[in-house]
PDB file of C-alpha atoms in Angstrom:
ATOM      1  CA  UNK E1299      -0.377 236.718 -36.592  1.00  0.00           C
ATOM      2  CA  UNK E1300       1.105 240.009 -35.370  1.00  0.00           C
ATOM      3  CA  UNK E1301       0.828 240.524 -31.590  1.00  0.00           C
ATOM      4  CA  UNK E1302      -1.333 243.304 -30.087  1.00  0.00           C
ATOM      5  CA  UNK E1303       0.821 246.091 -28.725  1.00  0.00           C
ATOM      6  CA  UNK E1304       4.217 244.774 -29.603  1.00  0.00           C
ATOM      7  CA  UNK E1305       7.495 244.955 -27.871  1.00  0.00           C
ATOM      8  CA  UNK E1306      10.632 242.954 -28.492  1.00  0.00           C
ATOM      9  CA  UNK E1307      11.628 240.404 -25.966  1.00  0.00           C
ATOM     10  CA  UNK E1308      14.433 239.732 -23.771  1.00  0.00           C
ATOM     11  CA  UNK E1309      17.794 240.835 -24.696  1.00  0.00           C
ATOM     12  CA  UNK E1310      19.532 237.803 -23.534  1.00  0.00           C
ATOM     13  CA  UNK E1311      23.166 237.183 -23.175  1.00  0.00           C
ATOM     14  CA  UNK E1312      25.753 235.177 -24.914  1.00  0.00           C
ATOM     15  CA  UNK E1313      27.312 232.157 -26.314  1.00  0.00           C
ATOM     16  CA  UNK E1314      29.434 229.123 -26.073  1.00  0.00           C
ATOM     17  CA  UNK E1315      33.025 228.466 -27.055  1.00  0.00           C
ATOM     18  CA  UNK E1316      35.008 231.623 -27.776  1.00  0.00           C
ATOM     19  CA  UNK E1317      36.482 232.300 -31.156  1.00  0.00           C
ATOM     20  CA  UNK E1318      39.626 234.223 -32.047  1.00  0.00           C
ATOM     21  CA  UNK E1319      38.596 237.446 -33.746  1.00  0.00           C
ATOM     22  CA  UNK E1320      42.005 238.745 -34.702  1.00  0.00           C
ATOM     23  CA  UNK E1321      42.357 236.156 -37.460  1.00  0.00           C
ATOM     24  CA  UNK E1322      38.795 235.785 -38.660  1.00  0.00           C
ATOM     25  CA  UNK E1323      38.438 233.357 -41.577  1.00  0.00           C
ATOM     26  CA  UNK E1324      35.453 235.379 -42.784  1.00  0.00           C
ATOM     27  CA  UNK E1325      35.618 237.932 -45.598  1.00  0.00           C
ATOM     28  CA  UNK E1326      33.250 240.424 -47.195  1.00  0.00           C
ATOM     29  CA  UNK E1327      34.088 239.020 -50.656  1.00  0.00           C
ATOM     30  CA  UNK E1328      33.239 235.404 -49.858  1.00  0.00           C
ATOM     31  CA  UNK E1329      30.421 235.045 -52.433  1.00  0.00           C
ATOM     32  CA  UNK E1330      31.758 237.476 -55.028  1.00  0.00           C
ATOM     33  CA  UNK E1331      32.507 234.708 -57.544  1.00  0.00           C
ATOM     34  CA  UNK E1332      30.287 231.850 -56.390  1.00  0.00           C
ATOM     35  CA  UNK E1333      27.076 233.861 -55.874  1.00  0.00           C
ATOM     36  CA  UNK E1334      27.526 237.485 -56.999  1.00  0.00           C
ATOM     37  CA  UNK E1335      23.798 238.200 -56.568  1.00  0.00           C
ATOM     38  CA  UNK E1336      23.837 237.212 -52.897  1.00  0.00           C
ATOM     39  CA  UNK E1337      23.681 240.713 -51.400  1.00  0.00           C
ATOM     40  CA  UNK E1338      20.979 241.900 -53.809  1.00  0.00           C
ATOM     41  CA  UNK E1339      18.784 238.846 -53.287  1.00  0.00           C
ATOM     42  CA  UNK E1340      18.944 239.145 -49.494  1.00  0.00           C
ATOM     43  CA  UNK E1341      18.324 242.890 -49.731  1.00  0.00           C
ATOM     44  CA  UNK E1342      15.263 242.453 -51.947  1.00  0.00           C
ATOM     45  CA  UNK E1343      13.907 239.727 -49.676  1.00  0.00           C
ATOM     46  CA  UNK E1344      14.326 241.755 -46.479  1.00  0.00           C
ATOM     47  CA  UNK E1345      12.737 244.872 -47.998  1.00  0.00           C
ATOM     48  CA  UNK E1346       9.702 242.972 -49.258  1.00  0.00           C
ATOM     49  CA  UNK E1347       9.264 241.043 -46.020  1.00  0.00           C
ATOM     50  CA  UNK E1348       9.589 244.119 -43.781  1.00  0.00           C
ATOM     51  CA  UNK E1349       7.060 246.044 -45.867  1.00  0.00           C
ATOM     52  CA  UNK E1350       4.612 243.134 -45.694  1.00  0.00           C
ATOM     53  CA  UNK E1351       5.253 242.406 -41.981  1.00  0.00           C
ATOM     54  CA  UNK E1352       6.591 245.419 -40.016  1.00  0.00           C
ATOM     55  CA  UNK E1353       7.495 243.207 -37.039  1.00  0.00           C
ATOM     56  CA  UNK E1354      10.138 241.369 -39.087  1.00  0.00           C
ATOM     57  CA  UNK E1355      13.095 243.559 -38.071  1.00  0.00           C
ATOM     58  CA  UNK E1356      12.623 243.030 -34.357  1.00  0.00           C
ATOM     59  CA  UNK E1357      11.935 239.339 -34.929  1.00  0.00           C
ATOM     60  CA  UNK E1358      15.110 238.803 -36.965  1.00  0.00           C
ATOM     61  CA  UNK E1359      17.264 240.746 -34.507  1.00  0.00           C
ATOM     62  CA  UNK E1360      16.046 238.658 -31.603  1.00  0.00           C
ATOM     63  CA  UNK E1361      16.440 235.443 -33.579  1.00  0.00           C
ATOM     64  CA  UNK E1362      20.034 236.404 -34.434  1.00  0.00           C
ATOM     65  CA  UNK E1363      20.854 237.016 -30.748  1.00  0.00           C
ATOM     66  CA  UNK E1364      19.333 233.722 -29.716  1.00  0.00           C
ATOM     67  CA  UNK E1365      21.263 231.899 -32.430  1.00  0.00           C
ATOM     68  CA  UNK E1366      24.644 233.436 -31.653  1.00  0.00           C
ATOM     69  CA  UNK E1367      24.351 233.237 -27.871  1.00  0.00           C
ATOM     70  CA  UNK E1368      24.053 229.453 -28.071  1.00  0.00           C
ATOM     71  CA  UNK E1369      26.772 227.557 -29.986  1.00  0.00           C
ATOM     72  CA  UNK E1370      27.760 230.684 -31.926  1.00  0.00           C
ATOM     73  CA  UNK E1371      26.333 232.230 -35.117  1.00  0.00           C
ATOM     74  CA  UNK E1372      25.659 228.984 -36.974  1.00  0.00           C
ATOM     75  CA  UNK E1373      21.905 228.898 -37.717  1.00  0.00           C
ATOM     76  CA  UNK E1374      21.427 226.138 -35.122  1.00  0.00           C
ATOM     77  CA  UNK E1375      18.297 227.901 -33.857  1.00  0.00           C
ATOM     78  CA  UNK E1376      16.612 227.433 -37.250  1.00  0.00           C
ATOM     79  CA  UNK E1377      16.619 223.626 -37.131  1.00  0.00           C
ATOM     80  CA  UNK E1378      13.305 221.876 -36.513  1.00  0.00           C
ATOM     81  CA  UNK E1379      13.054 219.149 -33.879  1.00  0.00           C
ATOM     82  CA  UNK E1380      12.590 215.522 -34.897  1.00  0.00           C
ATOM     83  CA  UNK E1381      11.401 212.531 -32.896  1.00  0.00           C
ATOM     84  CA  UNK E1382      15.077 211.763 -32.319  1.00  0.00           C
ATOM     85  CA  UNK E1383      16.217 215.263 -31.323  1.00  0.00           C
ATOM     86  CA  UNK E1384      14.702 218.241 -29.493  1.00  0.00           C
ATOM     87  CA  UNK E1385      16.311 221.228 -31.218  1.00  0.00           C
ATOM     88  CA  UNK E1386      17.209 224.667 -29.846  1.00  0.00           C
ATOM     89  CA  UNK E1387      14.100 226.355 -31.186  1.00  0.00           C
ATOM     90  CA  UNK E1388      11.984 224.161 -28.869  1.00  0.00           C
ATOM     91  CA  UNK E1389      13.805 225.162 -25.680  1.00  0.00           C
ATOM     92  CA  UNK E1390      11.277 227.025 -23.514  1.00  0.00           C
ATOM     93  CA  UNK E1391      12.975 230.424 -23.872  1.00  0.00           C
ATOM     94  CA  UNK E1392      12.870 230.103 -27.686  1.00  0.00           C
ATOM     95  CA  UNK E1393       9.219 229.078 -28.016  1.00  0.00           C
ATOM     96  CA  UNK E1394       8.162 232.739 -28.242  1.00  0.00           C
ATOM     97  CA  UNK E1395      10.596 233.627 -31.045  1.00  0.00           C
ATOM     98  CA  UNK E1396       8.410 235.370 -33.673  1.00  0.00           C
ATOM     99  CA  UNK E1397       7.814 233.483 -36.906  1.00  0.00           C
ATOM    100  CA  UNK E1398       8.689 236.465 -39.115  1.00  0.00           C
ATOM    101  CA  UNK E1399      12.368 236.068 -38.212  1.00  0.00           C
ATOM    102  CA  UNK E1400      12.433 232.475 -39.430  1.00  0.00           C
ATOM    103  CA  UNK E1401      10.344 233.323 -42.483  1.00  0.00           C
ATOM    104  CA  UNK E1402      12.638 236.040 -43.849  1.00  0.00           C
ATOM    105  CA  UNK E1403      15.584 233.597 -43.774  1.00  0.00           C
ATOM    106  CA  UNK E1404      13.566 230.847 -45.473  1.00  0.00           C
ATOM    107  CA  UNK E1405      12.447 233.240 -48.220  1.00  0.00           C
ATOM    108  CA  UNK E1406      15.992 234.413 -48.896  1.00  0.00           C
ATOM    109  CA  UNK E1407      17.326 230.850 -48.860  1.00  0.00           C
ATOM    110  CA  UNK E1408      14.661 229.736 -51.356  1.00  0.00           C
ATOM    111  CA  UNK E1409      15.577 232.539 -53.757  1.00  0.00           C
ATOM    112  CA  UNK E1410      19.309 231.886 -53.374  1.00  0.00           C
ATOM    113  CA  UNK E1411      18.926 228.141 -53.973  1.00  0.00           C
ATOM    114  CA  UNK E1412      17.308 228.931 -57.331  1.00  0.00           C
ATOM    115  CA  UNK E1413      20.191 231.222 -58.311  1.00  0.00           C
ATOM    116  CA  UNK E1414      23.227 229.528 -56.784  1.00  0.00           C
ATOM    117  CA  UNK E1415      22.238 226.202 -55.216  1.00  0.00           C
ATOM    118  CA  UNK E1416      24.275 224.767 -52.376  1.00  0.00           C
ATOM    119  CA  UNK E1417      26.488 227.845 -51.998  1.00  0.00           C
ATOM    120  CA  UNK E1418      25.128 230.218 -49.344  1.00  0.00           C
ATOM    121  CA  UNK E1419      24.776 229.233 -45.693  1.00  0.00           C
ATOM    122  CA  UNK E1420      21.701 229.941 -43.615  1.00  0.00           C
ATOM    123  CA  UNK E1421      23.996 231.445 -40.965  1.00  0.00           C
ATOM    124  CA  UNK E1422      25.256 234.070 -43.427  1.00  0.00           C
ATOM    125  CA  UNK E1423      21.704 234.821 -44.574  1.00  0.00           C
ATOM    126  CA  UNK E1424      20.519 235.437 -41.000  1.00  0.00           C
ATOM    127  CA  UNK E1425      23.511 237.671 -40.230  1.00  0.00           C
ATOM    128  CA  UNK E1426      23.076 239.844 -43.341  1.00  0.00           C
ATOM    129  CA  UNK E1427      19.276 239.954 -43.162  1.00  0.00           C
ATOM    130  CA  UNK E1428      19.494 241.170 -39.561  1.00  0.00           C
ATOM    131  CA  UNK E1429      21.926 243.945 -40.507  1.00  0.00           C
ATOM    132  CA  UNK E1430      19.766 245.009 -43.472  1.00  0.00           C
ATOM    133  CA  UNK E1431      16.657 245.179 -41.314  1.00  0.00           C
ATOM    134  CA  UNK E1432      18.413 247.235 -38.618  1.00  0.00           C
ATOM    135  CA  UNK E1433      19.409 249.727 -41.316  1.00  0.00           C
ATOM    136  CA  UNK E1434      15.882 249.754 -42.770  1.00  0.00           C
ATOM    137  CA  UNK E1435      14.571 250.756 -39.333  1.00  0.00           C
ATOM    138  CA  UNK E1436      16.971 253.695 -39.173  1.00  0.00           C
ATOM    139  CA  UNK E1437      19.802 251.990 -37.317  1.00  0.00           C
ATOM    140  CA  UNK E1438      23.531 251.994 -38.079  1.00  0.00           C
ATOM    141  CA  UNK E1439      25.143 250.120 -40.952  1.00  0.00           C
ATOM    142  CA  UNK E1440      27.853 247.697 -39.868  1.00  0.00           C
ATOM    143  CA  UNK E1441      30.066 245.281 -41.759  1.00  0.00           C
ATOM    144  CA  UNK E1442      29.055 241.624 -41.892  1.00  0.00           C
ATOM    145  CA  UNK E1443      31.836 239.338 -43.056  1.00  0.00           C
ATOM    146  CA  UNK E1444      30.812 236.106 -44.753  1.00  0.00           C
ATOM    147  CA  UNK E1445      31.793 232.459 -44.917  1.00  0.00           C
ATOM    148  CA  UNK E1446      30.019 230.942 -41.915  1.00  0.00           C
ATOM    149  CA  UNK E1447      28.980 227.318 -42.196  1.00  0.00           C
ATOM    150  CA  UNK E1448      25.731 225.984 -40.755  1.00  0.00           C
ATOM    151  CA  UNK E1449      25.904 223.869 -37.618  1.00  0.00           C
ATOM    152  CA  UNK E1450      25.857 220.096 -37.584  1.00  0.00           C
ATOM    153  CA  UNK E1451      23.969 219.998 -34.283  1.00  0.00           C
ATOM    154  CA  UNK E1452      21.095 221.758 -32.520  1.00  0.00           C
ATOM    155  CA  UNK E1453      20.098 220.669 -29.023  1.00  0.00           C
ATOM    156  CA  UNK E1454      17.556 222.289 -26.733  1.00  0.00           C
ATOM    157  CA  UNK E1455      19.663 221.152 -23.777  1.00  0.00           C
ATOM    158  CA  UNK E1456      22.457 223.536 -24.850  1.00  0.00           C
ATOM    159  CA  UNK E1457      20.305 226.633 -24.468  1.00  0.00           C
ATOM    160  CA  UNK E1458      19.820 226.955 -20.710  1.00  0.00           C
ATOM    161  CA  UNK E1459      22.457 229.138 -19.090  1.00  0.00           C
ATOM    162  CA  UNK E1460      23.582 230.703 -22.354  1.00  0.00           C
ATOM    163  CA  UNK E1461      20.671 233.114 -22.805  1.00  0.00           C
ATOM    164  CA  UNK E1462      20.003 235.731 -20.130  1.00  0.00           C
ATOM    165  CA  UNK E1463      16.456 235.840 -18.863  1.00  0.00           C
ATOM    166  CA  UNK E1464      14.723 239.133 -18.010  1.00  0.00           C
ATOM    167  CA  UNK E1465      14.135 237.896 -14.454  1.00  0.00           C
ATOM    168  CA  UNK E1466      17.861 237.377 -13.782  1.00  0.00           C
ATOM    169  CA  UNK E1467      19.782 239.747 -11.533  1.00  0.00           C
ATOM    170  CA  UNK E1468      22.246 242.165 -13.110  1.00  0.00           C
ATOM    171  CA  UNK E1469      25.053 240.124 -11.540  1.00  0.00           C
ATOM    172  CA  UNK E1470      23.851 237.037 -13.406  1.00  0.00           C
ATOM    173  CA  UNK E1471      23.338 238.839 -16.710  1.00  0.00           C
ATOM    174  CA  UNK E1472      26.702 240.592 -16.577  1.00  0.00           C
ATOM    175  CA  UNK E1473      28.383 237.284 -15.751  1.00  0.00           C
ATOM    176  CA  UNK E1474      26.818 235.568 -18.777  1.00  0.00           C
ATOM    177  CA  UNK E1475      28.064 238.313 -21.093  1.00  0.00           C
ATOM    178  CA  UNK E1476      31.470 238.398 -19.443  1.00  0.00           C
ATOM    179  CA  UNK E1477      31.883 234.626 -19.762  1.00  0.00           C
ATOM    180  CA  UNK E1478      31.434 235.056 -23.512  1.00  0.00           C
ATOM    181  CA  UNK E1479      33.931 237.888 -23.771  1.00  0.00           C
ATOM    182  CA  UNK E1480      31.547 240.863 -23.748  1.00  0.00           C
ATOM    183  CA  UNK E1481      32.016 243.869 -21.490  1.00  0.00           C
ATOM    184  CA  UNK E1482      29.357 245.787 -19.548  1.00  0.00           C
ATOM    185  CA  UNK E1483      29.499 248.511 -22.206  1.00  0.00           C
ATOM    186  CA  UNK E1484      28.927 246.005 -25.017  1.00  0.00           C
ATOM    187  CA  UNK E1485      26.092 244.431 -23.044  1.00  0.00           C
ATOM    188  CA  UNK E1486      24.356 247.795 -22.640  1.00  0.00           C
ATOM    189  CA  UNK E1487      24.873 248.611 -26.330  1.00  0.00           C
ATOM    190  CA  UNK E1488      23.413 245.267 -27.437  1.00  0.00           C
ATOM    191  CA  UNK E1489      20.482 245.803 -25.070  1.00  0.00           C
ATOM    192  CA  UNK E1490      19.614 248.774 -27.272  1.00  0.00           C
ATOM    193  CA  UNK E1491      18.128 246.204 -29.656  1.00  0.00           C
ATOM    194  CA  UNK E1492      15.034 246.671 -27.489  1.00  0.00           C
ATOM    195  CA  UNK E1493      14.444 249.909 -29.366  1.00  0.00           C
ATOM    196  CA  UNK E1494      12.390 247.762 -31.771  1.00  0.00           C
ATOM    197  CA  UNK E1495      10.318 244.614 -31.398  1.00  0.00           C
ATOM    198  CA  UNK E1496       8.010 243.447 -28.650  1.00  0.00           C
ATOM    199  CA  UNK E1497       7.907 241.421 -25.434  1.00  0.00           C
ATOM    200  CA  UNK E1498       5.224 239.073 -24.211  1.00  0.00           C
ATOM    201  CA  UNK E1499       3.360 240.043 -21.065  1.00  0.00           C
ATOM    202  CA  UNK E1500       4.329 236.712 -19.534  1.00  0.00           C
ATOM    203  CA  UNK E1501       7.940 237.900 -19.492  1.00  0.00           C
ATOM    204  CA  UNK E1502       7.318 240.731 -17.064  1.00  0.00           C
ATOM    205  CA  UNK E1503       4.066 239.726 -15.332  1.00  0.00           C
ATOM    206  CA  UNK E1504       5.957 238.864 -12.130  1.00  0.00           C
ATOM    207  CA  UNK E1505       6.962 242.522 -11.660  1.00  0.00           C
ATOM    208  CA  UNK E1506       3.668 243.919 -12.976  1.00  0.00           C
ATOM    209  CA  UNK E1507       1.141 242.139 -10.753  1.00  0.00           C
ATOM    210  CA  UNK E1508       1.184 241.403  -6.996  1.00  0.00           C
ATOM    211  CA  UNK E1509       4.766 242.609  -6.729  1.00  0.00           C
ATOM    212  CA  UNK E1510       4.773 243.099  -2.957  1.00  0.00           C
ATOM    213  CA  UNK E1511       2.513 243.806   0.023  1.00  0.00           C
ATOM    214  CA  UNK E1512       3.032 247.532  -0.466  1.00  0.00           C
ATOM    215  CA  UNK E1513       3.187 247.810  -4.265  1.00  0.00           C
ATOM    216  CA  UNK E1514       1.096 246.214  -7.018  1.00  0.00           C
ATOM    217  CA  UNK E1515       3.985 246.642  -9.508  1.00  0.00           C
ATOM    218  CA  UNK E1516       7.739 247.073  -9.310  1.00  0.00           C
ATOM    219  CA  UNK E1517       8.317 250.681  -8.147  1.00  0.00           C
ATOM    220  CA  UNK E1518      10.989 250.964 -10.854  1.00  0.00           C
ATOM    221  CA  UNK E1519       8.077 251.458 -13.278  1.00  0.00           C
ATOM    222  CA  UNK E1520       6.677 254.938 -13.791  1.00  0.00           C
ATOM    223  CA  UNK E1521       3.354 254.530 -11.970  1.00  0.00           C
ATOM    224  CA  UNK E1522       1.073 255.566 -14.844  1.00  0.00           C
ATOM    225  CA  UNK E1523       2.999 253.336 -17.240  1.00  0.00           C
ATOM    226  CA  UNK E1524       2.584 250.372 -14.887  1.00  0.00           C
ATOM    227  CA  UNK E1525      -1.128 251.097 -14.719  1.00  0.00           C
ATOM    228  CA  UNK E1526      -1.475 251.081 -18.509  1.00  0.00           C
ATOM    229  CA  UNK E1527       0.604 247.887 -18.775  1.00  0.00           C
ATOM    230  CA  UNK E1528      -1.605 246.119 -16.224  1.00  0.00           C
ATOM    231  CA  UNK E1529      -4.588 247.031 -18.376  1.00  0.00           C
ATOM    232  CA  UNK E1530      -2.933 245.970 -21.649  1.00  0.00           C
ATOM    233  CA  UNK E1531      -1.764 242.648 -20.200  1.00  0.00           C
ATOM    234  CA  UNK E1532      -4.883 241.897 -18.156  1.00  0.00           C
ATOM    235  CA  UNK E1533      -5.699 238.671 -20.031  1.00  0.00           C
ATOM    236  CA  UNK E1534      -2.120 237.366 -20.288  1.00  0.00           C
ATOM    237  CA  UNK E1535      -2.940 234.159 -18.391  1.00  0.00           C
ATOM    238  CA  UNK E1536      -5.674 233.269 -20.876  1.00  0.00           C
ATOM    239  CA  UNK E1537      -3.753 234.633 -23.868  1.00  0.00           C
ATOM    240  CA  UNK E1538       0.016 234.079 -23.493  1.00  0.00           C
ATOM    241  CA  UNK E1539       0.649 235.743 -26.891  1.00  0.00           C
ATOM    242  CA  UNK E1540      -0.333 239.179 -25.529  1.00  0.00           C
ATOM    243  CA  UNK E1541       2.582 241.508 -26.236  1.00  0.00           C
ATOM    244  CA  UNK E1542       3.712 245.096 -25.811  1.00  0.00           C
ATOM    245  CA  UNK E1543       6.210 247.216 -27.738  1.00  0.00           C
ATOM    246  CA  UNK E1544       9.677 247.215 -26.170  1.00  0.00           C
ATOM    247  CA  UNK E1545       9.965 250.917 -26.920  1.00  0.00           C
ATOM    248  CA  UNK E1546       6.553 252.481 -26.327  1.00  0.00           C
ATOM    249  CA  UNK E1547       7.633 255.904 -27.592  1.00  0.00           C
ATOM    250  CA  UNK E1548       9.147 255.153 -31.032  1.00  0.00           C
ATOM    251  CA  UNK E1549       8.428 251.428 -31.577  1.00  0.00           C
ATOM    252  CA  UNK E1550       8.987 251.481 -35.344  1.00  0.00           C
ATOM    253  CA  UNK E1551      12.273 253.351 -35.333  1.00  0.00           C
ATOM    254  CA  UNK E1552      15.749 252.131 -34.429  1.00  0.00           C
ATOM    255  CA  UNK E1553      17.000 254.988 -32.257  1.00  0.00           C
ATOM    256  CA  UNK E1554      18.298 255.695 -28.738  1.00  0.00           C
ATOM    257  CA  UNK E1555      14.839 256.240 -27.190  1.00  0.00           C
ATOM    258  CA  UNK E1556      15.051 252.914 -25.355  1.00  0.00           C
ATOM    259  CA  UNK E1557      17.695 254.363 -23.020  1.00  0.00           C
ATOM    260  CA  UNK E1558      15.619 257.463 -22.241  1.00  0.00           C
ATOM    261  CA  UNK E1559      12.676 255.187 -21.563  1.00  0.00           C
ATOM    262  CA  UNK E1560      14.461 253.023 -19.015  1.00  0.00           C
ATOM    263  CA  UNK E1561      15.693 256.147 -17.202  1.00  0.00           C
ATOM    264  CA  UNK E1562      12.073 257.298 -16.852  1.00  0.00           C
ATOM    265  CA  UNK E1563      10.663 253.966 -15.694  1.00  0.00           C
ATOM    266  CA  UNK E1564       9.270 253.131 -19.133  1.00  0.00           C
ATOM    267  CA  UNK E1565      11.215 249.906 -19.636  1.00  0.00           C
ATOM    268  CA  UNK E1566       9.230 246.678 -19.771  1.00  0.00           C
ATOM    269  CA  UNK E1567      11.531 244.081 -18.304  1.00  0.00           C
ATOM    270  CA  UNK E1568      13.235 243.781 -14.959  1.00  0.00           C
ATOM    271  CA  UNK E1569      16.538 243.636 -16.850  1.00  0.00           C
ATOM    272  CA  UNK E1570      15.687 246.982 -18.513  1.00  0.00           C
ATOM    273  CA  UNK E1571      15.213 248.603 -15.118  1.00  0.00           C
ATOM    274  CA  UNK E1572      18.423 247.051 -13.894  1.00  0.00           C
ATOM    275  CA  UNK E1573      20.495 248.725 -16.608  1.00  0.00           C
ATOM    276  CA  UNK E1574      19.567 252.196 -15.381  1.00  0.00           C
ATOM    277  CA  UNK E1575      19.835 251.346 -11.683  1.00  0.00           C
ATOM    278  CA  UNK E1576      23.072 249.364 -11.522  1.00  0.00           C
ATOM    279  CA  UNK E1577      26.191 251.565 -11.098  1.00  0.00           C
ATOM    280  CA  UNK E1578      28.157 249.336 -13.513  1.00  0.00           C
ATOM    281  CA  UNK E1579      25.789 250.050 -16.400  1.00  0.00           C
ATOM    282  CA  UNK E1580      24.015 253.305 -15.504  1.00  0.00           C
ATOM    283  CA  UNK E1581      26.719 255.522 -16.998  1.00  0.00           C
ATOM    284  CA  UNK E1582      26.418 253.852 -20.408  1.00  0.00           C
ATOM    285  CA  UNK E1583      22.622 254.199 -20.296  1.00  0.00           C
ATOM    286  CA  UNK E1584      23.042 257.922 -19.576  1.00  0.00           C
ATOM    287  CA  UNK E1585      25.561 258.323 -22.410  1.00  0.00           C
ATOM    288  CA  UNK E1586      23.462 256.536 -25.024  1.00  0.00           C
ATOM    289  CA  UNK E1587      20.282 258.334 -23.912  1.00  0.00           C
ATOM    290  CA  UNK E1588      21.812 261.718 -24.697  1.00  0.00           C
ATOM    291  CA  UNK E1589      24.094 260.753 -27.605  1.00  0.00           C
ATOM    292  CA  UNK E1590      22.579 258.603 -30.362  1.00  0.00           C
ATOM    293  CA  UNK E1591      25.812 258.719 -32.355  1.00  0.00           C
ATOM    294  CA  UNK E1592      27.675 257.156 -29.430  1.00  0.00           C
ATOM    295  CA  UNK E1593      25.020 254.439 -29.163  1.00  0.00           C
ATOM    296  CA  UNK E1594      25.061 253.695 -32.891  1.00  0.00           C
ATOM    297  CA  UNK E1595      28.853 253.408 -32.894  1.00  0.00           C
ATOM    298  CA  UNK E1596      28.889 251.102 -29.872  1.00  0.00           C
ATOM    299  CA  UNK E1597      26.010 248.996 -31.227  1.00  0.00           C
ATOM    300  CA  UNK E1598      27.676 248.575 -34.630  1.00  0.00           C
ATOM    301  CA  UNK E1599      30.979 247.486 -33.063  1.00  0.00           C
ATOM    302  CA  UNK E1600      29.231 245.057 -30.717  1.00  0.00           C
ATOM    303  CA  UNK E1601      27.181 243.561 -33.570  1.00  0.00           C
ATOM    304  CA  UNK E1602      30.297 243.065 -35.705  1.00  0.00           C
ATOM    305  CA  UNK E1603      31.911 241.254 -32.788  1.00  0.00           C
ATOM    306  CA  UNK E1604      28.779 239.226 -32.075  1.00  0.00           C
ATOM    307  CA  UNK E1605      28.382 238.195 -35.722  1.00  0.00           C
ATOM    308  CA  UNK E1606      31.744 236.427 -35.624  1.00  0.00           C
ATOM    309  CA  UNK E1607      31.182 234.658 -32.332  1.00  0.00           C
ATOM    310  CA  UNK E1608      31.557 230.864 -32.363  1.00  0.00           C
ATOM    311  CA  UNK E1609      31.381 230.634 -36.153  1.00  0.00           C
ATOM    312  CA  UNK E1610      31.803 227.265 -37.883  1.00  0.00           C
ATOM    313  CA  UNK E1611      34.072 226.894 -40.902  1.00  0.00           C
ATOM    314  CA  UNK E1612      35.460 224.017 -42.963  1.00  0.00           C
ATOM    315  CA  UNK E1613      34.359 220.570 -41.877  1.00  0.00           C
ATOM    316  CA  UNK E1614      32.960 221.920 -38.603  1.00  0.00           C
ATOM    317  CA  UNK E1615      29.815 222.842 -40.527  1.00  0.00           C
ATOM    318  CA  UNK E1616      27.875 222.494 -43.772  1.00  0.00           C
ATOM    319  CA  UNK E1617      25.827 224.470 -46.283  1.00  0.00           C
ATOM    320  CA  UNK E1618      22.297 223.291 -45.540  1.00  0.00           C
ATOM    321  CA  UNK E1619      19.995 222.727 -48.476  1.00  0.00           C
ATOM    322  CA  UNK E1620      17.130 223.946 -46.333  1.00  0.00           C
ATOM    323  CA  UNK E1621      17.594 225.969 -43.173  1.00  0.00           C
ATOM    324  CA  UNK E1622      15.334 223.934 -40.893  1.00  0.00           C
ATOM    325  CA  UNK E1623      17.018 220.558 -41.425  1.00  0.00           C
ATOM    326  CA  UNK E1624      20.494 219.071 -41.555  1.00  0.00           C
ATOM    327  CA  UNK E1625      21.643 217.608 -44.868  1.00  0.00           C
ATOM    328  CA  UNK E1626      21.255 213.847 -45.210  1.00  0.00           C
TER     329      UNK E1626
END
């Protein structure tokens, strides 16, 4: 069920063991002979899903971040828990991941298994579907190389500390990105993913209500915006699914409006406010707010780098028959 106002969610941080990018084993031609219809099938699936459920793009983008930040881009976040194993998707920070992100991958996998069974990984599907959906929303095209294998493990215990939370300080968030090999500039560019999608009121309620003795909300909010958010999120304790668009100005368009918003106090999360206030990141926010081309270029480069983070190849992974379970 689509949330009320919509907004994406946290932009978290990053991953686990680093991978050498200069000699990537991935290639754009990976499925050319084994599954030549791969690109078309994923494209058709993403178009149909986005038309049917307009929140899919933001959902898939967030799901991709949460997958790659923990254990690398290996579809480990898609695995369902069993009575023997609590998987990543059941870690508390992942419980609010929207179902549309999972669904678009499952639909593409089902279609691909009918055409070329046992060939295409769920990790590659998620990476390409995310790129396609970004482009559908008006964002930049970027190259996604292929050949990832799906993970052989998924543990909720691996999640904590690898995904930035919106309540973290900028020092903490920058450190998470830096520990994974991402610069402040790349962090700010990836944060631009908040131009689409939605965030749950529970994620920013601590800076919206009873902020201090002198201020009901964080003064970093534009006062009228804070007032409207308090109204929209009034029942968040009774209804934890209440959500708001990440970008309240152009929520259905992938553009640079997010950066203008955070400069004006129209960001939702504490981490959004931090980007425009911290001297290490403020300059990039200012640049991307006035130059969409610069943002698109930086976002595309950062996404290409992210998509190859911590990938599994060879015997380090498998091609799952279904994306939510390991092969027997």
